CSV table of C-alpha atoms in Angstrom, one decimal:
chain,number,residue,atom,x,y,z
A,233,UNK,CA,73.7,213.9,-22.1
A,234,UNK,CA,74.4,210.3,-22.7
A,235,UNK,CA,77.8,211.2,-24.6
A,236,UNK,CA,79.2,212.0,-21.5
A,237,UNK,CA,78.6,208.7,-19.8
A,238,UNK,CA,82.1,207.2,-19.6
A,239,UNK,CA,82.1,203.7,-21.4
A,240,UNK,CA,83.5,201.0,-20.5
A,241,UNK,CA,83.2,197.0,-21.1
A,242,UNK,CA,82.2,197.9,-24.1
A,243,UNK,CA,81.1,194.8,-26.0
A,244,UNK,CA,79.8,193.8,-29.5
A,245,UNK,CA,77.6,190.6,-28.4
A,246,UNK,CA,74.1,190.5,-29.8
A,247,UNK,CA,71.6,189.2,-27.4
A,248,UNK,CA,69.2,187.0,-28.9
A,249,UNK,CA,65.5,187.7,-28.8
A,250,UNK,CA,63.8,185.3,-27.0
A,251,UNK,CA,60.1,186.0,-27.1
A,252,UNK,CA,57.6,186.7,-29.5
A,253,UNK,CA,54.2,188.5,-29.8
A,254,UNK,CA,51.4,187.1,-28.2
A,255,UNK,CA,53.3,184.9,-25.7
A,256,UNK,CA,52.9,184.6,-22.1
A,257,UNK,CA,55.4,185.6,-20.4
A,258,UNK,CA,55.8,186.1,-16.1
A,259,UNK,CA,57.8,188.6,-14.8
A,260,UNK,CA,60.8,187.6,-12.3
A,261,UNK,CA,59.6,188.4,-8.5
A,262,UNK,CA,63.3,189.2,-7.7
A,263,UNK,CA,64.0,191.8,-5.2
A,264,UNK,CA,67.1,194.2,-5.7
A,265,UNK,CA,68.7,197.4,-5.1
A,266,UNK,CA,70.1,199.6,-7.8
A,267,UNK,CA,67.9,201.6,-10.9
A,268,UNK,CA,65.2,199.1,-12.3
A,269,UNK,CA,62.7,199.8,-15.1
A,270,UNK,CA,60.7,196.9,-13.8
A,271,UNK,CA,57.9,198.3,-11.4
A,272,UNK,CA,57.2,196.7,-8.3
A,273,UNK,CA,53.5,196.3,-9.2
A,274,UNK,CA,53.9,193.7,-12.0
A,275,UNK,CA,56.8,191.5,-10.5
A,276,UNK,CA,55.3,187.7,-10.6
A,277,UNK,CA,52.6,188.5,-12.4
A,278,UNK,CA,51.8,187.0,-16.3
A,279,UNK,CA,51.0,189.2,-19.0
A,280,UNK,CA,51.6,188.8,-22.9
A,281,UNK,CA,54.2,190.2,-25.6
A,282,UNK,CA,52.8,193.2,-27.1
A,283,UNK,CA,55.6,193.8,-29.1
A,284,UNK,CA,59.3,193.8,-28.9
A,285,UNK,CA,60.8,197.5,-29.4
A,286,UNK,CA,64.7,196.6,-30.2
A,287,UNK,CA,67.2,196.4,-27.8
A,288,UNK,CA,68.6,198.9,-25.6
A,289,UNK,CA,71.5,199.4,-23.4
A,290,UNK,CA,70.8,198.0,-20.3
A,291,UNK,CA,69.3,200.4,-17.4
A,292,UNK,CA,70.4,198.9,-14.4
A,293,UNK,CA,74.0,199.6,-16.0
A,294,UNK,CA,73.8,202.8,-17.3
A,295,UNK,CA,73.0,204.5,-14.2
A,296,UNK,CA,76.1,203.3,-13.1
A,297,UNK,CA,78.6,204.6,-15.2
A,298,UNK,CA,78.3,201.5,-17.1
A,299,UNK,CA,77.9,201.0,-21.1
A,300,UNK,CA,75.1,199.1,-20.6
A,301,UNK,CA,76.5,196.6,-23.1
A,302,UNK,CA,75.1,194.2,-24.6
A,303,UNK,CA,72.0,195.5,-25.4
A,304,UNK,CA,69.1,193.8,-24.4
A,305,UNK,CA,65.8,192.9,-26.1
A,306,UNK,CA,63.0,195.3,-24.7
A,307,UNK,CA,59.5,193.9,-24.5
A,308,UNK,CA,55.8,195.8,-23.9
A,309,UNK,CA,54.1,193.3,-21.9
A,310,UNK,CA,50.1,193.8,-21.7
A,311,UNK,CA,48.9,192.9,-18.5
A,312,UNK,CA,45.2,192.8,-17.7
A,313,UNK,CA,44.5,195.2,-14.9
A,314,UNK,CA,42.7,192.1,-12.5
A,315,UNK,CA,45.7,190.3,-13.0
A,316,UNK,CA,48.2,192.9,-11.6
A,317,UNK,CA,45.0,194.3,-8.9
A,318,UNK,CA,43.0,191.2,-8.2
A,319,UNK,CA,40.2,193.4,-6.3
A,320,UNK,CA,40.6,195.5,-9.1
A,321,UNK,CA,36.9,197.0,-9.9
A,322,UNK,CA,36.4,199.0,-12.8
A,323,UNK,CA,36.0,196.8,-15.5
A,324,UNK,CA,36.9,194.1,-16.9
A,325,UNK,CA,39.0,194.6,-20.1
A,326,UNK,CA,40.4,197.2,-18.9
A,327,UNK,CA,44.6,196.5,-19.3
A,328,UNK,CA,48.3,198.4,-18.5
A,329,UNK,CA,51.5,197.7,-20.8
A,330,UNK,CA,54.5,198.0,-19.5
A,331,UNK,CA,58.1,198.2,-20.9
A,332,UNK,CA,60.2,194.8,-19.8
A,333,UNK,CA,63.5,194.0,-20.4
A,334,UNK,CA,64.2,190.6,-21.5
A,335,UNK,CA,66.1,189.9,-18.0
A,336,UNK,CA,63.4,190.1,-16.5
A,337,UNK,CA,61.3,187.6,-18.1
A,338,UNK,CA,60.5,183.9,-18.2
A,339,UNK,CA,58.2,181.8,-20.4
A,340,UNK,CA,54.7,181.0,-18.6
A,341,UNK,CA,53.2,178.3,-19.9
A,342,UNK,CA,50.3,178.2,-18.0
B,215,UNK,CA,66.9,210.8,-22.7
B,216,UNK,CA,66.4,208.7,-19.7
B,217,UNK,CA,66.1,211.3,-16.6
B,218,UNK,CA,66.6,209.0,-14.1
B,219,UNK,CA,70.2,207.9,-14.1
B,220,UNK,CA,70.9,211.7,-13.5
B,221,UNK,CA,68.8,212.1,-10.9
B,222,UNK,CA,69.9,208.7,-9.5
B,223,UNK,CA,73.6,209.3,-9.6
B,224,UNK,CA,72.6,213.2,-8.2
B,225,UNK,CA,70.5,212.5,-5.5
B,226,UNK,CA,72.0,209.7,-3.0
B,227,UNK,CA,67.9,209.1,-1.9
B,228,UNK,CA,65.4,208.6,-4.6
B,229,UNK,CA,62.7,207.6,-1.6
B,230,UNK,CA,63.2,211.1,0.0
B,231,UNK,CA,62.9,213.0,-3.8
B,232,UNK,CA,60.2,211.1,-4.3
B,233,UNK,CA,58.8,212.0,-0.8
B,234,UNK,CA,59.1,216.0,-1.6
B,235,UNK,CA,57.5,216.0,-4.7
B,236,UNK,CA,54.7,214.2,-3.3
B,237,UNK,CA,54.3,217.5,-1.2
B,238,UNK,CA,55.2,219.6,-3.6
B,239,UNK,CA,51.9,218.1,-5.4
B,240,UNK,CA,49.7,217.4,-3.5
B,241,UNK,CA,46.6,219.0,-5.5
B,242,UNK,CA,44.4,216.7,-7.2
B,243,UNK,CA,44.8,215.5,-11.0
B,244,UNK,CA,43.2,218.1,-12.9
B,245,UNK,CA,44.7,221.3,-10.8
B,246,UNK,CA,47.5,222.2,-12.7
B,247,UNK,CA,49.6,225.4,-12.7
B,248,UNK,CA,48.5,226.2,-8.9
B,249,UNK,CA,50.5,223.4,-7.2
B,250,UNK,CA,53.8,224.7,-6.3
B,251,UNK,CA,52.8,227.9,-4.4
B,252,UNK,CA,50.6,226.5,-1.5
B,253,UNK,CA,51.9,225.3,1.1
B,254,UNK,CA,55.2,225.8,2.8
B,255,UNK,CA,57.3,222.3,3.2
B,256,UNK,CA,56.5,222.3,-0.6
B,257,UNK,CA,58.1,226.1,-1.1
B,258,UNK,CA,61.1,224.4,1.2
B,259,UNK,CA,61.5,221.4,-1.1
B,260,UNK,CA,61.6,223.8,-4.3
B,261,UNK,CA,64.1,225.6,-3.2
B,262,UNK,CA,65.7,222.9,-2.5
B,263,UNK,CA,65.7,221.4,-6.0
B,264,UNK,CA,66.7,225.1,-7.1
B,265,UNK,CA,69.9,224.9,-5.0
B,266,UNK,CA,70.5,221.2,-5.8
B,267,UNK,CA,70.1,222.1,-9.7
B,268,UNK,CA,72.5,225.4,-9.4
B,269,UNK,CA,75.3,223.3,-7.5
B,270,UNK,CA,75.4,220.3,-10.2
B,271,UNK,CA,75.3,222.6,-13.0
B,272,UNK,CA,78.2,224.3,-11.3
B,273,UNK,CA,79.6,221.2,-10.8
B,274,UNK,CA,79.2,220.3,-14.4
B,275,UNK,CA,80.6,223.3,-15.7
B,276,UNK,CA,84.1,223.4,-13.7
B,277,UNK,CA,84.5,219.9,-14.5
B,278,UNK,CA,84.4,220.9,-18.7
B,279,UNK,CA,81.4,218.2,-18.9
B,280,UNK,CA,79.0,220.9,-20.3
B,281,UNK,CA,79.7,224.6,-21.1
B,282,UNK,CA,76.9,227.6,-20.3
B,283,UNK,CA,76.1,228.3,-24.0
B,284,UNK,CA,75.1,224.4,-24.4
B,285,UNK,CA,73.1,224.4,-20.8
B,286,UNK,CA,71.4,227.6,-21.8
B,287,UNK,CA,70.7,226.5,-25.8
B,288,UNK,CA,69.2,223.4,-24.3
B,289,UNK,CA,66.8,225.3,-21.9
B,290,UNK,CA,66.0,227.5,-25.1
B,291,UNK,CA,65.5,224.6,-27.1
B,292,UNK,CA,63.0,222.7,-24.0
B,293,UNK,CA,61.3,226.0,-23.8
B,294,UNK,CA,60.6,226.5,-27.7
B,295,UNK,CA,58.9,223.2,-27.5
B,296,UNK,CA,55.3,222.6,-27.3
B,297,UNK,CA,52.2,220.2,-27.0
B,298,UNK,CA,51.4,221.9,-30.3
B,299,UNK,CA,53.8,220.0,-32.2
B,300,UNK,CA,52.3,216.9,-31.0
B,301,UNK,CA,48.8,218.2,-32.0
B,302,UNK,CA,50.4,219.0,-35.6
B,303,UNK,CA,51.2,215.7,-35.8
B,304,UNK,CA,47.5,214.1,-34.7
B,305,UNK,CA,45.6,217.1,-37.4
B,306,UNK,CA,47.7,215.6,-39.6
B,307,UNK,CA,47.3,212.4,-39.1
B,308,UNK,CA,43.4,212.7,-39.1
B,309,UNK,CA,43.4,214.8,-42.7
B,310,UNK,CA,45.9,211.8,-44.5
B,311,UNK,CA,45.5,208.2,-43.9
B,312,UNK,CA,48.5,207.1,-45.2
B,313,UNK,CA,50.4,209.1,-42.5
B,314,UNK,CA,48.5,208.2,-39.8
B,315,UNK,CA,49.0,204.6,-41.1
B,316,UNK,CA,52.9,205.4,-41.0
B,317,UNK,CA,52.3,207.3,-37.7
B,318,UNK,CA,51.0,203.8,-36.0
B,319,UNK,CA,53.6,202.0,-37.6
B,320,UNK,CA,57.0,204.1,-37.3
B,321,UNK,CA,55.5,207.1,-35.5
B,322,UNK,CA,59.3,208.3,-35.7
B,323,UNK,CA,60.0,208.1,-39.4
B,324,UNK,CA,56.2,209.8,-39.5
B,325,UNK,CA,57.1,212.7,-37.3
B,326,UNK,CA,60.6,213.5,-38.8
B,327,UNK,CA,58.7,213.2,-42.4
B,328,UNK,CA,56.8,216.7,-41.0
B,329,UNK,CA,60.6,218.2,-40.5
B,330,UNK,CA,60.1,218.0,-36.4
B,331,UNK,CA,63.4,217.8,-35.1
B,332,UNK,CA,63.1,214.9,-32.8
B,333,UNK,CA,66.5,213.0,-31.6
B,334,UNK,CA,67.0,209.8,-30.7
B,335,UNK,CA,63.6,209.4,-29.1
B,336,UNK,CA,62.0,205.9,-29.9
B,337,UNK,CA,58.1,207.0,-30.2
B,338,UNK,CA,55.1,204.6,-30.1
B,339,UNK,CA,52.1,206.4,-30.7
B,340,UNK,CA,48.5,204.7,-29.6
B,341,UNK,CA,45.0,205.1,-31.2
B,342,UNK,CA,42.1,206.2,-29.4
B,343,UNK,CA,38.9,203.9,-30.8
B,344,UNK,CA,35.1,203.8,-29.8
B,345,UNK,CA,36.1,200.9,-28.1
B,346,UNK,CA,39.7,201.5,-26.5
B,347,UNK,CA,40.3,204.8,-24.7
B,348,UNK,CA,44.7,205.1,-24.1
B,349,UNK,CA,46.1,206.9,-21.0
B,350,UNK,CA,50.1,207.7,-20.9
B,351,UNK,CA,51.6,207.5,-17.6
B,352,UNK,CA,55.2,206.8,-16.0
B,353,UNK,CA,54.9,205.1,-12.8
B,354,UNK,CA,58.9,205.6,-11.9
B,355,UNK,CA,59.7,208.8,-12.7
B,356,UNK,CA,58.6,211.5,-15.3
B,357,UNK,CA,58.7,210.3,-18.9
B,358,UNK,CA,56.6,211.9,-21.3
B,359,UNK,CA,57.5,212.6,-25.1
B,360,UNK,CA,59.2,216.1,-24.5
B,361,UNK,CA,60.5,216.4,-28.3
B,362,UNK,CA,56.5,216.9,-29.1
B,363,UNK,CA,55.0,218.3,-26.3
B,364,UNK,CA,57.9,220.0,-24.2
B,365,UNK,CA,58.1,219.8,-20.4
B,366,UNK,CA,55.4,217.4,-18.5
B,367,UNK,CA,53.0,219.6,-16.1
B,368,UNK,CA,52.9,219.4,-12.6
B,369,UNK,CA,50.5,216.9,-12.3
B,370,UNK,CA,51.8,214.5,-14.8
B,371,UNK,CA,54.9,214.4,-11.7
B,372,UNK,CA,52.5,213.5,-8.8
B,373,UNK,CA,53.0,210.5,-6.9
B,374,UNK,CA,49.1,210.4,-6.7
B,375,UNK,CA,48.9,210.4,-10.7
B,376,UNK,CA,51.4,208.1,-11.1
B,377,UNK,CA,50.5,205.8,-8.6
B,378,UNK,CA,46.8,205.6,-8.9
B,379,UNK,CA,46.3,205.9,-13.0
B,380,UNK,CA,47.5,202.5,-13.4
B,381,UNK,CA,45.6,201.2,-9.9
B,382,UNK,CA,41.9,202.9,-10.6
B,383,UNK,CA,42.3,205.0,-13.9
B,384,UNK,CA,38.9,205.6,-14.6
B,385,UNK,CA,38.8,207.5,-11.3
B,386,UNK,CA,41.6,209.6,-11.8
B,387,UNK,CA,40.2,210.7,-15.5
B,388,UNK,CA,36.3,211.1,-13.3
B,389,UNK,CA,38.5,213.8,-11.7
B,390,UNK,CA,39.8,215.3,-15.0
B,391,UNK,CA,36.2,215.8,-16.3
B,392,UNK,CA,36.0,212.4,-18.3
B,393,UNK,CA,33.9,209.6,-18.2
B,394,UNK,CA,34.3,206.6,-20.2
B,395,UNK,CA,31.6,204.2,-20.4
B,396,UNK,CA,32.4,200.6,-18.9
B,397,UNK,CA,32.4,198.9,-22.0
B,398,UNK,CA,35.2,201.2,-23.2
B,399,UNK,CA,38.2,198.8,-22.4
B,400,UNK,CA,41.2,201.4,-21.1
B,401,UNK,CA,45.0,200.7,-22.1
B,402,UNK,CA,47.3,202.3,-19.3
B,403,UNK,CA,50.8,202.5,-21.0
B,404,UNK,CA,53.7,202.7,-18.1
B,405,UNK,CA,56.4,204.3,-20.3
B,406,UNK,CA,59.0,202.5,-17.7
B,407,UNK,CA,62.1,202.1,-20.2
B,408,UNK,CA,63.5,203.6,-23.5
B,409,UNK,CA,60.1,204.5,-25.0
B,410,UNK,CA,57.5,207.6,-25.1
B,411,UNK,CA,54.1,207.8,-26.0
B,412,UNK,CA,51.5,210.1,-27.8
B,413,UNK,CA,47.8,209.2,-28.0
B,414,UNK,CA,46.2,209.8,-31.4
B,415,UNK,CA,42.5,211.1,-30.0
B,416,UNK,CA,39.7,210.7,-32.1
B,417,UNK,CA,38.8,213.4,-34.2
B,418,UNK,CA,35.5,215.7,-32.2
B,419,UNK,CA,32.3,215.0,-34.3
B,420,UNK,CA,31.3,217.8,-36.9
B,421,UNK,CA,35.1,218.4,-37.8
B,422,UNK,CA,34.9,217.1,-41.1
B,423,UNK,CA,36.8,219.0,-43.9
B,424,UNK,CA,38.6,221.4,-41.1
B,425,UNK,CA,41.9,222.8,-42.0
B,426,UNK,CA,44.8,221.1,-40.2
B,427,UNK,CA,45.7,224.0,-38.0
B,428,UNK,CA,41.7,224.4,-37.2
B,429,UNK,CA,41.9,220.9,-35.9
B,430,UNK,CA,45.1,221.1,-34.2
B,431,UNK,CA,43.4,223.7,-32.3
B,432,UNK,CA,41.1,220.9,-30.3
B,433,UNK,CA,43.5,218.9,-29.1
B,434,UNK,CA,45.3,219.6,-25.5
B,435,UNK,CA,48.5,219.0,-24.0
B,436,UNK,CA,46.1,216.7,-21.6
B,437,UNK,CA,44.2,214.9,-24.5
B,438,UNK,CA,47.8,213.7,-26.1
B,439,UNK,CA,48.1,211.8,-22.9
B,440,UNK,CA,44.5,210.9,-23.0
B,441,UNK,CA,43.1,212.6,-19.6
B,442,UNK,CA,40.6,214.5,-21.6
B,443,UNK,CA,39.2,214.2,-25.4
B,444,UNK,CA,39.7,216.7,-28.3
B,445,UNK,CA,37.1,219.3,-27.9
B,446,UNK,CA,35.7,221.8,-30.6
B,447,UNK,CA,36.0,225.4,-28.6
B,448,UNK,CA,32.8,226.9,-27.2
């Protein structure tokens, strides 16, 4: 169904990828409208590079009608679940990776 | 195949979508096919959908977007797909290291190497260990890796899934019948952008030498999203 998204603004800019496995990384606590990827539940918290899965048209374009160009790089983050749920109970190690795009991102160093 | 810039260009108010199919599922994780035909506000929001679907394919159709044979090979297509391909892909994967190694690597390159038809879906597929137990959920809308295991159940929708799995997931697989001990660390995987998931179990004790279809037969649509284990029948 994509193919039927009009494009427009289309643009041949690579975005550079700015992080790499196995560093710390915060996600932005920004507020806003429109169709995010980024859930609620890990906005300000740190977590590290899992691995970086390509780039991809971004989201919060798409839905609009937009290309979605340039493509931007598209991170797992691992999170440990007492970092995102500080009362969290059930064990320690336990830990949730989510999909970030690199907008959404900033180094953390500590 | 992101589904939620359709829905989000469909439907002016994701809040009150969300809100229905929250009543439309209201039974706990585990219940499965019994969910849409309890209560009433949940029969009204159904046929709501129902309408809502009808009027955009309409829509979709005057406009010359789509045609009716496409719309109805697509459905064919959805429908002819099955967990089992993604249990083909695990027995497999158990009986030949090396494609379980490629499987863990470029799970997409691994899958299309079986001639499964697959599309443009970026695939990540995750090992179950004695030490790490994987659960697949998608906290924003409904992803799930259709291309091997066709559509998501009922429960896989809920709000209450997708909400609590990532907030007290051994709970929520308590109520699907598995308990993990607490030194079994547990990786929730949000699929919140462009990719899907498939656990890899690990393969039941005493299954040693089985034929690939024999163990394909242990593994459940729920144990490739890692809410149950594979199981040996009986």
């Amino acid at each position: 169904m994509s193919a039927t998204v009009p494009i427009r603004n289309q643009v041949s800019e690579t975005v550079p990828v700015r992080y790499q496995v196995g560093e710390r990384v915060r996600v932005r606590h920004a507020v806003s409208g429109g169709h995010l990827r980024t859930p609620h539940y890990c906005r300000g918290h740190t977590g590290v590079i899992e691995r970086v899965c390509g780039r991809f048209p971004n989201p919060e374009e798409l839905a609009f009608g937009h290309s979605g160009l340039p493509s931007l790089p598209l991170y797992r983050v691992r999170f440990r679940s007492r970092e995102l749920w500080p009362d969290y109970q059930e064990s320690e190690n336990d830990m949730i990776e989510i999909e970030i795009f690199q907008h959404w991102l900033e180094a953390d160093h500590g | 195949m992101a589904d939620a810039p359709v829905s989000s260009s469909v439907v002016p108010t994701a809040s009150a979508m969300s809100t229905a199919s929250a009543a439309s599922a209201a039974a706990p994780a585990g219940a499965t096919a019994s969910a849409t035909s309890k209560s009433g506000p949940a029969d009204l929001a159904q046929g709501d959908y129902r309408r809502l679907q009808a009027a955009v394919e309409e829509l979709l159709i005057l406009k010359g977007i789509v045609n009716r044979d496409e719309i109805d090979r697509e459905v064919a297509a959805m429908d002819a797909r099955s967990h089992q391909r993604g249990a083909a892909v695990v027995a497999r994967a158990w009986c030949d290291p090396q494609f379980k190694a490629q499987l863990l690597s470029d799970a997409p390159a691994a899958v299309r190497s079986m001639g499964i038809e697959f599309g443009p879906m970026h695939l990540i597929v995750v090992e179950n260990t004695p030490a790490v137990h994987n659960v697949i959920v998608c906290t924003l809308c409904s992803c799930y890796p259709r291309a091997l295991m066709g559509m998501p159940p009922q429960w896989y929708k809920s709000i209450e899934y997708r909400s609590r799995v990532v907030r007290e997931p051994r709970s929520v697989l308590a109520e699907f019948g598995l308990t993990l001990p607490p030194a079994v660390t547990i990786r929730v995987h949000d699929s919140t952008a462009d990719m899907r998931y498939l656990v890899l179990p690990q393969q039941p004790e005493g299954t040693d030498g089985w034929s690939e279809q024999a163990l394909a037969e242990t593994l459940s649509a729920d144990s490739l999203v890692g809410v149950a284990l594979a199981k040996v029948a009986g």
